[in-house]
Amino acid sequence: MLARCRSSTCEVNGEFNEIYLSEVRPDIKATWTTDIEEALTGADFVFIQIRPGKNEQRSIDEHICYKHNIIGQETCGLGGFSFALRAIPAILELVAVAQRVCPNAWLLNYTNPEAMVSEAVYRKFPDAKMLCICDMPIGQQDVIADYLGFKESDLTFKYFGLNHFGWYTHIYDKDGNDLLPKLRDDVLSGQLTEFEDVTVDGEHDDYWQKTHNNIIKGFKAFPQYLPLTYLQYYYFHDEMMEQFDHEFTRADYVLAGREVKVYEECRRVISNKSTRDCELVSGHHGNYIVDIACSIIHDKKDRFIVNVKNNGAIGNFDHDAVVEVPCYIGASGVEPVAVGYVPVFHRAMMEMQKGYEKLAVEACLEGSKEKAIQSILLNKTVPSHRVGQAVFDDLLDANRDFWNPKFYE
Ligand code: G6P
Ligand code: MN
């Protein structure tokens, strides 16, 4: 059963997928609905990616943030805060339905901002069979493996952190050699200054090219561990403000580009009743979630970086907090890899970010303005209470249809 949403784009998705599946797996009966309960009833696996307010609301958040001179990224910065307050109520509603109509199903979730969504789900439903995942590590690993002259699957990446906020500590080849020191040498000696043509879903995208190149800059600034891409927003906030267009934001770019292209392609397929010549490809997002499901179904116990309760995986970090670490995933569930103790710098960065995330979740669930402002002040992209309050006031106004009504009493 294909997913649910409440708009006409859903019909396009549904009809496209019916045609696609009838071609590649005619033995599978594809059907779609916009009724959440009908979609989930009896499911074994539920792949979730929702965006309350769509990219239009993402754009509004970004513009508000830029107006106050801070980055408005959809997961990092206060764009992420705003998105969390829209996404969490919707996800909790969805998980509640799943617990009722498909209690044994695995829920594999891509809904952003993953860090706060996962924190909220594990708080409300501690036993939920939900895995919050992200394609960012696998995307970065591909770029790094390519540079090192390896296939991504032939390397083992050691990693810890929070979603969109982590570090690689080692990169092992099959003989147990750690390649991270070589990467560090190449960066520090100036041999590696930029990655060659970074493509996403088969296409060059300047944003991702710059974002991946900023890994090199981040590694040079702090050569102990290799940073995950999105640390660029925290290490280099002021420079990111210079690097990105404030008038035509990332959401505007996505709306004008990918969204138009995807729906045009889907409509073409629907009118041709065939996917012949269709230009849509499955990227990391699609492959990664299917690989995880396969690892569960076939009990492969493959290794994936996902968001789970820490439970001691990072020894010197809140055991109840959700962290992003490598895990072996099979039929019996998820087994996180023990990371051990992490250094002061990384731990302190994570503590502040986790404080922000936890308070944002509480603000969302309680409709508490005080917790919202506390949370906001802990986000490293926010320079002061005055700026945080001003952004919050504008976001509050712009999110009346989505945020907890208690904020508006
Ligand atoms: C990466 C992140 C996702 C995020 C996406 C945004 O894939 O891991 O969490 O949603 O980037 O990409 P976009 O092209 O929409 O800016
Ligand atoms: Mn992600």
GROMACS .gro file of C-alpha atoms and ligand atoms in nm:
model
  426
    1MET     CA    1   0.000   0.000   0.000
    2LEU     CA    2   0.145   0.335  -0.096
    3ALA     CA    3   0.151   0.629   0.134
    4ARG     CA    4  -0.082   0.900   0.231
    5CYS     CA    5  -0.097   1.270   0.197
    6ARG     CA    6  -0.379   1.514   0.173
    7SER     CA    7  -0.323   1.679  -0.162
    8SER     CA    8  -0.359   1.621  -0.531
    9THR     CA    9   0.016   1.559  -0.563
   10CYS     CA   10  -0.062   1.237  -0.383
   11GLU     CA   11  -0.267   1.116  -0.677
   12VAL     CA   12   0.027   1.182  -0.905
   13ASN     CA   13   0.255   0.986  -0.675
   14GLY     CA   14   0.007   0.704  -0.644
   15GLU     CA   15  -0.061   0.671  -1.014
   16PHE     CA   16   0.308   0.691  -1.103
   17ASN     CA   17   0.391   0.415  -0.857
   18GLU     CA   18   0.112   0.193  -0.980
   19ILE     CA   19   0.258   0.211  -1.330
   20TYR     CA   20   0.617   0.169  -1.211
   21LEU     CA   21   0.544  -0.135  -0.996
   22SER     CA   22   0.328  -0.295  -1.262
   23GLU     CA   23   0.637  -0.287  -1.487
   24VAL     CA   24   0.914  -0.394  -1.250
   25ARG     CA   25   0.719  -0.626  -1.018
   26PRO     CA   26   0.389  -0.721  -1.179
   27ASP     CA   27   0.352  -0.985  -0.907
   28ILE     CA   28   0.306  -0.708  -0.652
   29LYS     CA   29  -0.033  -0.547  -0.634
   30ALA     CA   30   0.017  -0.176  -0.585
   31THR     CA   31  -0.257   0.036  -0.442
   32TRP     CA   32  -0.270   0.377  -0.281
   33THR     CA   33  -0.487   0.577  -0.050
   34THR     CA   34  -0.496   0.910   0.129
   35ASP     CA   35  -0.649   0.749   0.437
   36ILE     CA   36  -0.381   0.694   0.698
   37GLU     CA   37  -0.559   0.413   0.882
   38GLU     CA   38  -0.632   0.225   0.563
   39ALA     CA   39  -0.269   0.270   0.451
   40LEU     CA   40  -0.122   0.132   0.770
   41THR     CA   41  -0.360  -0.150   0.854
   42GLY     CA   42  -0.177  -0.480   0.847
   43ALA     CA   43   0.152  -0.329   0.727
   44ASP     CA   44   0.485  -0.501   0.797
   45PHE     CA   45   0.693  -0.199   0.701
   46VAL     CA   46   0.597   0.164   0.690
   47PHE     CA   47   0.828   0.408   0.511
   48ILE     CA   48   0.752   0.756   0.636
   49GLN     CA   49   0.844   1.094   0.501
   50ILE     CA   50   0.606   1.379   0.563
   51ARG     CA   51   0.646   1.754   0.544
   52PRO     CA   52   0.362   1.949   0.710
   53GLY     CA   53   0.348   2.286   0.540
   54LYS     CA   54   0.547   2.147   0.246
   55ASN     CA   55   0.843   2.329   0.095
   56GLU     CA   56   0.636   2.648   0.083
   57GLN     CA   57   0.645   2.668   0.463
   58ARG     CA   58   1.014   2.572   0.459
   59SER     CA   59   1.073   2.875   0.239
   60ILE     CA   60   0.879   3.102   0.477
   61ASP     CA   61   1.095   2.982   0.769
   62GLU     CA   62   1.412   3.043   0.572
   63HIS     CA   63   1.312   3.394   0.472
   64ILE     CA   64   1.219   3.485   0.830
   65CYS     CA   65   1.557   3.365   0.954
   66TYR     CA   66   1.750   3.549   0.685
   67LYS     CA   67   1.554   3.864   0.766
   68HIS     CA   68   1.706   3.845   1.115
   69ASN     CA   69   2.049   3.763   0.977
   70ILE     CA   70   2.069   3.397   1.076
   71ILE     CA   71   2.069   3.083   0.867
   72GLY     CA   72   1.723   2.932   0.819
   73GLN     CA   73   1.820   2.581   0.721
   74GLU     CA   74   1.536   2.325   0.732
   75THR     CA   75   1.702   2.108   0.998
   76CYS     CA   76   1.990   2.315   1.136
   77GLY     CA   77   1.918   2.656   1.281
   78LEU     CA   78   1.573   2.792   1.347
   79GLY     CA   79   1.425   2.667   1.022
   80GLY     CA   80   1.471   2.328   1.186
   81PHE     CA   81   1.312   2.448   1.508
   82SER     CA   82   1.006   2.568   1.322
   83PHE     CA   83   0.983   2.253   1.113
   84ALA     CA   84   1.010   2.039   1.431
   85LEU     CA   85   0.709   2.214   1.579
   86ARG     CA   86   0.511   2.128   1.265
   87ALA     CA   87   0.639   1.775   1.215
   88ILE     CA   88   0.630   1.634   1.568
   89PRO     CA   89   0.251   1.650   1.624
   90ALA     CA   90   0.189   1.493   1.284
   91ILE     CA   91   0.441   1.213   1.340
   92LEU     CA   92   0.308   1.135   1.686
   93GLU     CA   93  -0.041   1.108   1.541
   94LEU     CA   94   0.090   0.872   1.276
   95VAL     CA   95   0.280   0.654   1.524
   96ALA     CA   96  -0.029   0.635   1.746
   97VAL     CA   97  -0.231   0.501   1.451
   98ALA     CA   98   0.048   0.254   1.367
   99GLN     CA   99   0.053   0.125   1.724
  100ARG     CA  100  -0.316   0.052   1.689
  101VAL     CA  101  -0.343  -0.094   1.339
  102CYS     CA  102   0.002  -0.243   1.270
  103PRO     CA  103   0.172  -0.282   1.610
  104ASN     CA  104   0.436  -0.522   1.477
  105ALA     CA  105   0.535  -0.315   1.178
  106TRP     CA  106   0.877  -0.153   1.145
  107LEU     CA  107   0.841   0.220   1.095
  108LEU     CA  108   1.133   0.357   0.897
  109ASN     CA  109   1.124   0.733   0.913
  110TYR     CA  110   1.290   1.004   0.706
  111THR     CA  111   1.075   1.288   0.835
  112ASN     CA  112   1.288   1.585   0.933
  113PRO     CA  113   1.414   1.734   1.152
  114GLU     CA  114   1.508   1.379   1.239
  115ALA     CA  115   1.693   1.472   1.559
  116MET     CA  116   1.386   1.619   1.725
  117VAL     CA  117   1.131   1.390   1.564
  118SER     CA  118   1.317   1.086   1.699
  119GLU     CA  119   1.354   1.243   2.043
  120ALA     CA  120   0.976   1.307   2.054
  121VAL     CA  121   0.879   0.960   1.932
  122TYR     CA  122   1.105   0.776   2.179
  123ARG     CA  123   0.975   0.994   2.459
  124LYS     CA  124   0.607   0.931   2.381
  125PHE     CA  125   0.638   0.575   2.254
  126PRO     CA  126   0.947   0.421   2.420
  127ASP     CA  127   0.878   0.080   2.264
  128ALA     CA  128   0.797   0.197   1.913
  129LYS     CA  129   0.961  -0.014   1.643
  130MET     CA  130   1.066   0.304   1.472
  131LEU     CA  131   1.400   0.383   1.315
  132CYS     CA  132   1.482   0.741   1.232
  133ILE     CA  133   1.728   0.746   0.947
  134CYS     CA  134   1.918   0.992   0.732
  135ASP     CA  135   2.099   0.960   0.402
  136MET     CA  136   2.357   1.223   0.484
  137PRO     CA  137   2.624   0.987   0.624
  138ILE     CA  138   2.595   0.742   0.333
  139GLY     CA  139   2.607   1.035   0.088
  140GLN     CA  140   2.922   1.172   0.248
  141GLN     CA  141   3.078   0.827   0.275
  142ASP     CA  142   3.033   0.782  -0.099
  143VAL     CA  143   3.214   1.106  -0.172
  144ILE     CA  144   3.499   1.020   0.067
  145ALA     CA  145   3.531   0.661  -0.059
  146ASP     CA  146   3.543   0.789  -0.413
  147TYR     CA  147   3.826   1.028  -0.328
  148LEU     CA  148   4.017   0.749  -0.153
  149GLY     CA  149   3.972   0.521  -0.453
  150PHE     CA  150   3.743   0.268  -0.283
  151LYS     CA  151   3.387   0.149  -0.307
  152GLU     CA  152   3.186   0.276  -0.013
  153SER     CA  153   3.082  -0.078   0.076
  154ASP     CA  154   3.449  -0.183   0.109
  155LEU     CA  155   3.511   0.063   0.389
  156THR     CA  156   3.399   0.069   0.752
  157PHE     CA  157   3.324   0.415   0.885
  158LYS     CA  158   3.338   0.478   1.259
  159TYR     CA  159   3.113   0.765   1.355
  160PHE     CA  160   2.929   0.930   1.642
  161GLY     CA  161   2.709   1.232   1.700
  162LEU     CA  162   2.355   1.352   1.659
  163ASN     CA  163   2.156   1.372   1.339
  164HIS     CA  164   2.314   1.626   1.101
  165PHE     CA  165   2.573   1.683   1.372
  166GLY     CA  166   2.840   1.415   1.384
  167TRP     CA  167   3.200   1.316   1.324
  168TYR     CA  168   3.397   1.031   1.169
  169THR     CA  169   3.676   0.899   1.388
  170HIS     CA  170   3.818   0.622   1.165
  171ILE     CA  171   3.778   0.488   0.812
  172TYR     CA  172   3.898   0.129   0.783
  173ASP     CA  173   3.965  -0.068   0.467
  174LYS     CA  174   3.918  -0.444   0.453
  175ASP     CA  175   4.272  -0.505   0.582
  176GLY     CA  176   4.207  -0.297   0.890
  177ASN     CA  177   4.411   0.005   0.776
  178ASP     CA  178   4.274   0.336   0.899
  179LEU     CA  179   4.255   0.578   0.606
  180LEU     CA  180   4.148   0.881   0.807
  181PRO     CA  181   4.511   0.987   0.875
  182LYS     CA  182   4.579   0.990   0.499
  183LEU     CA  183   4.271   1.201   0.440
  184ARG     CA  184   4.387   1.437   0.714
  185ASP     CA  185   4.735   1.462   0.560
  186ASP     CA  186   4.588   1.537   0.218
  187VAL     CA  187   4.372   1.811   0.366
  188LEU     CA  188   4.643   1.967   0.581
  189SER     CA  189   4.905   1.955   0.304
  190GLY     CA  190   4.666   2.127   0.064
  191GLN     CA  191   4.652   1.829  -0.172
  192LEU     CA  192   4.275   1.798  -0.118
  193THR     CA  193   4.100   2.132  -0.146
  194GLU     CA  194   3.779   2.029  -0.319
  195PHE     CA  195   3.596   1.716  -0.425
  196GLU     CA  196   3.541   1.650  -0.792
  197ASP     CA  197   3.194   1.694  -0.932
  198VAL     CA  198   2.961   1.592  -0.648
  199THR     CA  199   2.634   1.463  -0.790
  200VAL     CA  200   2.307   1.397  -0.614
  201ASP     CA  201   2.054   1.167  -0.779
  202GLY     CA  202   2.268   1.174  -1.090
  203GLU     CA  203   2.283   1.552  -1.119
  204HIS     CA  204   2.535   1.819  -1.025
  205ASP     CA  205   2.401   2.049  -0.756
  206ASP     CA  206   2.606   2.351  -0.659
  207TYR     CA  207   2.468   2.353  -0.305
  208TRP     CA  208   2.586   1.998  -0.240
  209GLN     CA  209   2.915   2.065  -0.411
  210LYS     CA  210   2.983   2.357  -0.174
  211THR     CA  211   2.850   2.165   0.124
  212HIS     CA  212   3.083   1.871   0.061
  213ASN     CA  213   3.378   2.100   0.001
  214ASN     CA  214   3.306   2.256   0.340
  215ILE     CA  215   3.383   1.918   0.498
  216ILE     CA  216   3.742   1.979   0.392
  217LYS     CA  217   3.736   2.323   0.547
  218GLY     CA  218   3.590   2.185   0.870
  219PHE     CA  219   3.847   1.908   0.885
  220LYS     CA  220   4.125   2.159   0.835
  221ALA     CA  221   3.990   2.377   1.116
  222PHE     CA  222   3.954   2.080   1.355
  223PRO     CA  223   4.171   1.796   1.223
  224GLN     CA  224   4.099   1.546   1.501
  225TYR     CA  225   3.785   1.401   1.341
  226LEU     CA  226   3.621   1.440   1.003
  227PRO     CA  227   3.303   1.650   1.041
  228LEU     CA  228   2.967   1.561   0.888
  229THR     CA  229   2.863   1.807   0.617
  230TYR     CA  230   2.600   1.996   0.814
  231LEU     CA  231   2.844   2.100   1.084
  232GLN     CA  232   2.920   2.375   0.833
  233TYR     CA  233   2.627   2.570   0.971
  234TYR     CA  234   2.769   2.568   1.321
  235TYR     CA  235   3.144   2.592   1.253
  236PHE     CA  236   3.107   2.859   0.986
  237HIS     CA  237   2.773   3.029   1.043
  238ASP     CA  238   2.882   3.376   0.930
  239GLU     CA  239   3.052   3.239   0.620
  240MET     CA  240   2.744   3.032   0.532
  241MET     CA  241   2.545   3.352   0.546
  242GLU     CA  242   2.776   3.492   0.279
  243GLN     CA  243   2.778   3.172   0.075
  244PHE     CA  244   2.403   3.129   0.030
  245ASP     CA  245   2.146   3.344  -0.146
  246HIS     CA  246   1.910   3.515   0.101
  247GLU     CA  247   1.653   3.614  -0.160
  248PHE     CA  248   1.623   3.281  -0.339
  249THR     CA  249   1.668   3.027  -0.061
  250ARG     CA  250   1.733   2.653  -0.075
  251ALA     CA  251   1.358   2.585  -0.044
  252ASP     CA  252   1.288   2.825  -0.330
  253TYR     CA  253   1.548   2.643  -0.538
  254VAL     CA  254   1.398   2.302  -0.455
  255LEU     CA  255   1.047   2.428  -0.529
  256ALA     CA  256   1.148   2.571  -0.865
  257GLY     CA  257   1.373   2.280  -0.959
  258ARG     CA  258   1.330   1.933  -0.817
  259GLU     CA  259   0.961   1.960  -0.733
  260VAL     CA  260   0.868   2.080  -1.077
  261LYS     CA  261   1.085   1.819  -1.246
  262VAL     CA  262   0.962   1.526  -1.036
  263TYR     CA  263   0.596   1.603  -1.088
  264GLU     CA  264   0.644   1.676  -1.457
  265GLU     CA  265   0.817   1.342  -1.501
  266CYS     CA  266   0.546   1.162  -1.304
  267ARG     CA  267   0.273   1.324  -1.511
  268ARG     CA  268   0.454   1.230  -1.831
  269VAL     CA  269   0.471   0.867  -1.715
  270ILE     CA  270   0.102   0.873  -1.625
  271SER     CA  271   0.001   1.011  -1.962
  272ASN     CA  272   0.229   0.763  -2.146
  273LYS     CA  273   0.114   0.482  -1.914
  274SER     CA  274   0.481   0.376  -1.917
  275THR     CA  275   0.808   0.468  -1.742
  276ARG     CA  276   0.998   0.436  -2.068
  277ASP     CA  277   1.245   0.730  -2.097
  278CYS     CA  278   1.159   0.842  -1.744
  279GLU     CA  279   1.446   1.044  -1.603
  280LEU     CA  280   1.378   0.981  -1.236
  281VAL     CA  281   1.647   0.778  -1.060
  282SER     CA  282   1.662   0.624  -0.716
  283GLY     CA  283   1.917   0.810  -0.508
  284HIS     CA  284   2.068   0.747  -0.167
  285HIS     CA  285   1.742   0.828   0.007
  286GLY     CA  286   1.555   0.552  -0.169
  287ASN     CA  287   1.826   0.290  -0.166
  288TYR     CA  288   1.925   0.334   0.197
  289ILE     CA  289   1.576   0.281   0.340
  290VAL     CA  290   1.523  -0.027   0.123
  291ASP     CA  291   1.863  -0.167   0.227
  292ILE     CA  292   1.764  -0.130   0.593
  293ALA     CA  293   1.432  -0.303   0.536
  294CYS     CA  294   1.611  -0.586   0.351
  295SER     CA  295   1.860  -0.623   0.634
  296ILE     CA  296   1.568  -0.670   0.874
  297ILE     CA  297   1.367  -0.904   0.650
  298HIS     CA  298   1.665  -1.125   0.563
  299ASP     CA  299   1.833  -1.085   0.901
  300LYS     CA  300   2.151  -0.966   0.730
  301LYS     CA  301   2.273  -0.764   1.028
  302ASP     CA  302   2.428  -0.507   0.796
  303ARG     CA  303   2.575  -0.191   0.939
  304PHE     CA  304   2.391   0.141   0.908
  305ILE     CA  305   2.420   0.476   1.079
  306VAL     CA  306   2.083   0.549   1.241
  307ASN     CA  307   1.930   0.741   1.530
  308VAL     CA  308   1.875   0.537   1.844
  309LYS     CA  309   1.861   0.582   2.219
  310ASN     CA  310   2.216   0.618   2.339
  311ASN     CA  311   2.192   0.357   2.616
  312GLY     CA  312   2.563   0.392   2.678
  313ALA     CA  313   2.687   0.366   2.318
  314ILE     CA  314   2.855   0.701   2.374
  315GLY     CA  315   2.986   0.641   2.725
  316ASN     CA  316   3.005   0.999   2.844
  317PHE     CA  317   2.674   1.122   2.702
  318ASP     CA  318   2.316   1.123   2.835
  319HIS     CA  319   2.203   0.760   2.818
  320ASP     CA  320   1.842   0.859   2.749
  321ALA     CA  321   1.922   1.089   2.460
  322VAL     CA  322   1.883   0.987   2.098
  323VAL     CA  323   2.220   0.976   1.923
  324GLU     CA  324   2.336   0.890   1.573
  325VAL     CA  325   2.576   0.596   1.569
  326PRO     CA  326   2.653   0.292   1.354
  327CYS     CA  327   2.426  -0.005   1.430
  328TYR     CA  328   2.395  -0.362   1.312
  329ILE     CA  329   2.036  -0.414   1.203
  330GLY     CA  330   1.863  -0.749   1.161
  331ALA     CA  331   1.545  -0.937   1.238
  332SER     CA  332   1.608  -0.911   1.610
  333GLY     CA  333   1.636  -0.534   1.592
  334VAL     CA  334   1.909  -0.279   1.622
  335GLU     CA  335   2.243  -0.324   1.796
  336PRO     CA  336   2.437   0.000   1.835
  337VAL     CA  337   2.814  -0.009   1.817
  338ALA     CA  338   2.984   0.104   2.136
  339VAL     CA  339   3.165   0.428   2.063
  340GLY     CA  340   3.329   0.479   2.402
  341TYR     CA  341   3.414   0.817   2.548
  342VAL     CA  342   3.427   1.119   2.321
  343PRO     CA  343   3.652   1.426   2.364
  344VAL     CA  344   3.548   1.743   2.545
  345PHE     CA  345   3.498   1.954   2.231
  346HIS     CA  346   3.261   1.710   2.060
  347ARG     CA  347   3.078   1.626   2.376
  348ALA     CA  348   3.026   1.991   2.463
  349MET     CA  349   2.898   2.068   2.112
  350MET     CA  350   2.660   1.773   2.139
  351GLU     CA  351   2.543   1.869   2.488
  352MET     CA  352   2.442   2.213   2.372
  353GLN     CA  353   2.273   2.083   2.060
  354LYS     CA  354   2.093   1.810   2.254
  355GLY     CA  355   1.976   2.067   2.509
  356TYR     CA  356   1.833   2.268   2.222
  357GLU     CA  357   1.665   1.959   2.075
  358LYS     CA  358   1.514   1.838   2.402
  359LEU     CA  359   1.379   2.179   2.493
  360ALA     CA  360   1.236   2.224   2.143
  361VAL     CA  361   1.050   1.893   2.182
  362GLU     CA  362   0.916   1.999   2.522
  363ALA     CA  363   0.819   2.341   2.390
  364CYS     CA  364   0.635   2.169   2.107
  365LEU     CA  365   0.448   1.920   2.325
  366GLU     CA  366   0.359   2.172   2.597
  367GLY     CA  367   0.313   2.482   2.382
  368SER     CA  368   0.559   2.653   2.616
  369LYS     CA  369   0.701   2.984   2.497
  370GLU     CA  370   0.956   2.989   2.776
  371LYS     CA  371   1.100   2.654   2.674
  372ALA     CA  372   1.091   2.761   2.311
  373ILE     CA  373   1.309   3.063   2.382
  374GLN     CA  374   1.540   2.860   2.607
  375SER     CA  375   1.576   2.609   2.328
  376ILE     CA  376   1.640   2.875   2.068
  377LEU     CA  377   1.914   3.035   2.274
  378LEU     CA  378   2.097   2.703   2.284
  379ASN     CA  379   2.111   2.681   1.906
  380LYS     CA  380   2.458   2.788   1.799
  381THR     CA  381   2.326   2.987   1.504
  382VAL     CA  382   2.145   3.229   1.738
  383PRO     CA  383   2.365   3.511   1.868
  384SER     CA  384   2.142   3.655   2.141
  385HIS     CA  385   1.811   3.650   2.320
  386ARG     CA  386   1.697   3.957   2.128
  387VAL     CA  387   1.750   3.791   1.789
  388GLY     CA  388   1.607   3.459   1.909
  389GLN     CA  389   1.292   3.625   2.042
  390ALA     CA  390   1.242   3.825   1.723
  391VAL     CA  391   1.275   3.517   1.503
  392PHE     CA  392   1.046   3.319   1.732
  393ASP     CA  393   0.777   3.591   1.718
  394ASP     CA  394   0.781   3.590   1.339
  395LEU     CA  395   0.784   3.210   1.317
  396LEU     CA  396   0.497   3.189   1.564
  397ASP     CA  397   0.294   3.419   1.350
  398ALA     CA  398   0.372   3.228   1.032
  399ASN     CA  399   0.295   2.883   1.176
  400ARG     CA  400  -0.048   2.937   1.326
  401ASP     CA  401  -0.194   2.651   1.121
  402PHE     CA  402   0.067   2.401   1.240
  403TRP     CA  403   0.211   2.464   1.586
  404ASN     CA  404   0.055   2.359   1.916
  405PRO     CA  405  -0.254   2.581   1.966
  406LYS     CA  406  -0.147   2.642   2.326
  407PHE     CA  407   0.117   2.882   2.192
  408TYR     CA  408  -0.166   3.106   2.074
  409GLU     CA  409  -0.385   3.113   2.388
  410G6P     C1  410   1.995   1.560   0.292
  410G6P     C2  411   1.956   1.541   0.435
  410G6P     C3  412   1.809   1.539   0.446
  410G6P     C4  413   1.751   1.667   0.388
  410G6P     C5  414   1.799   1.686   0.247
  410G6P     C6  415   1.759   1.823   0.196
  410G6P     O1  416   1.957   1.451   0.216
  410G6P     O2  417   2.006   1.423   0.489
  410G6P     O3  418   1.774   1.527   0.580
  410G6P     O4  419   1.611   1.661   0.387
  410G6P     O5  420   1.937   1.678   0.242
  410G6P     O6  421   1.788   1.833   0.064
  410G6P     P1  422   1.728   1.945  -0.027
  410G6P     O7  423   1.778   1.911  -0.162
  410G6P     O8  424   1.578   1.939  -0.015
  410G6P     O9  425   1.782   2.075   0.026
  411MN      MN  426   1.904   1.392   0.689
   0.00000   0.00000   0.00000
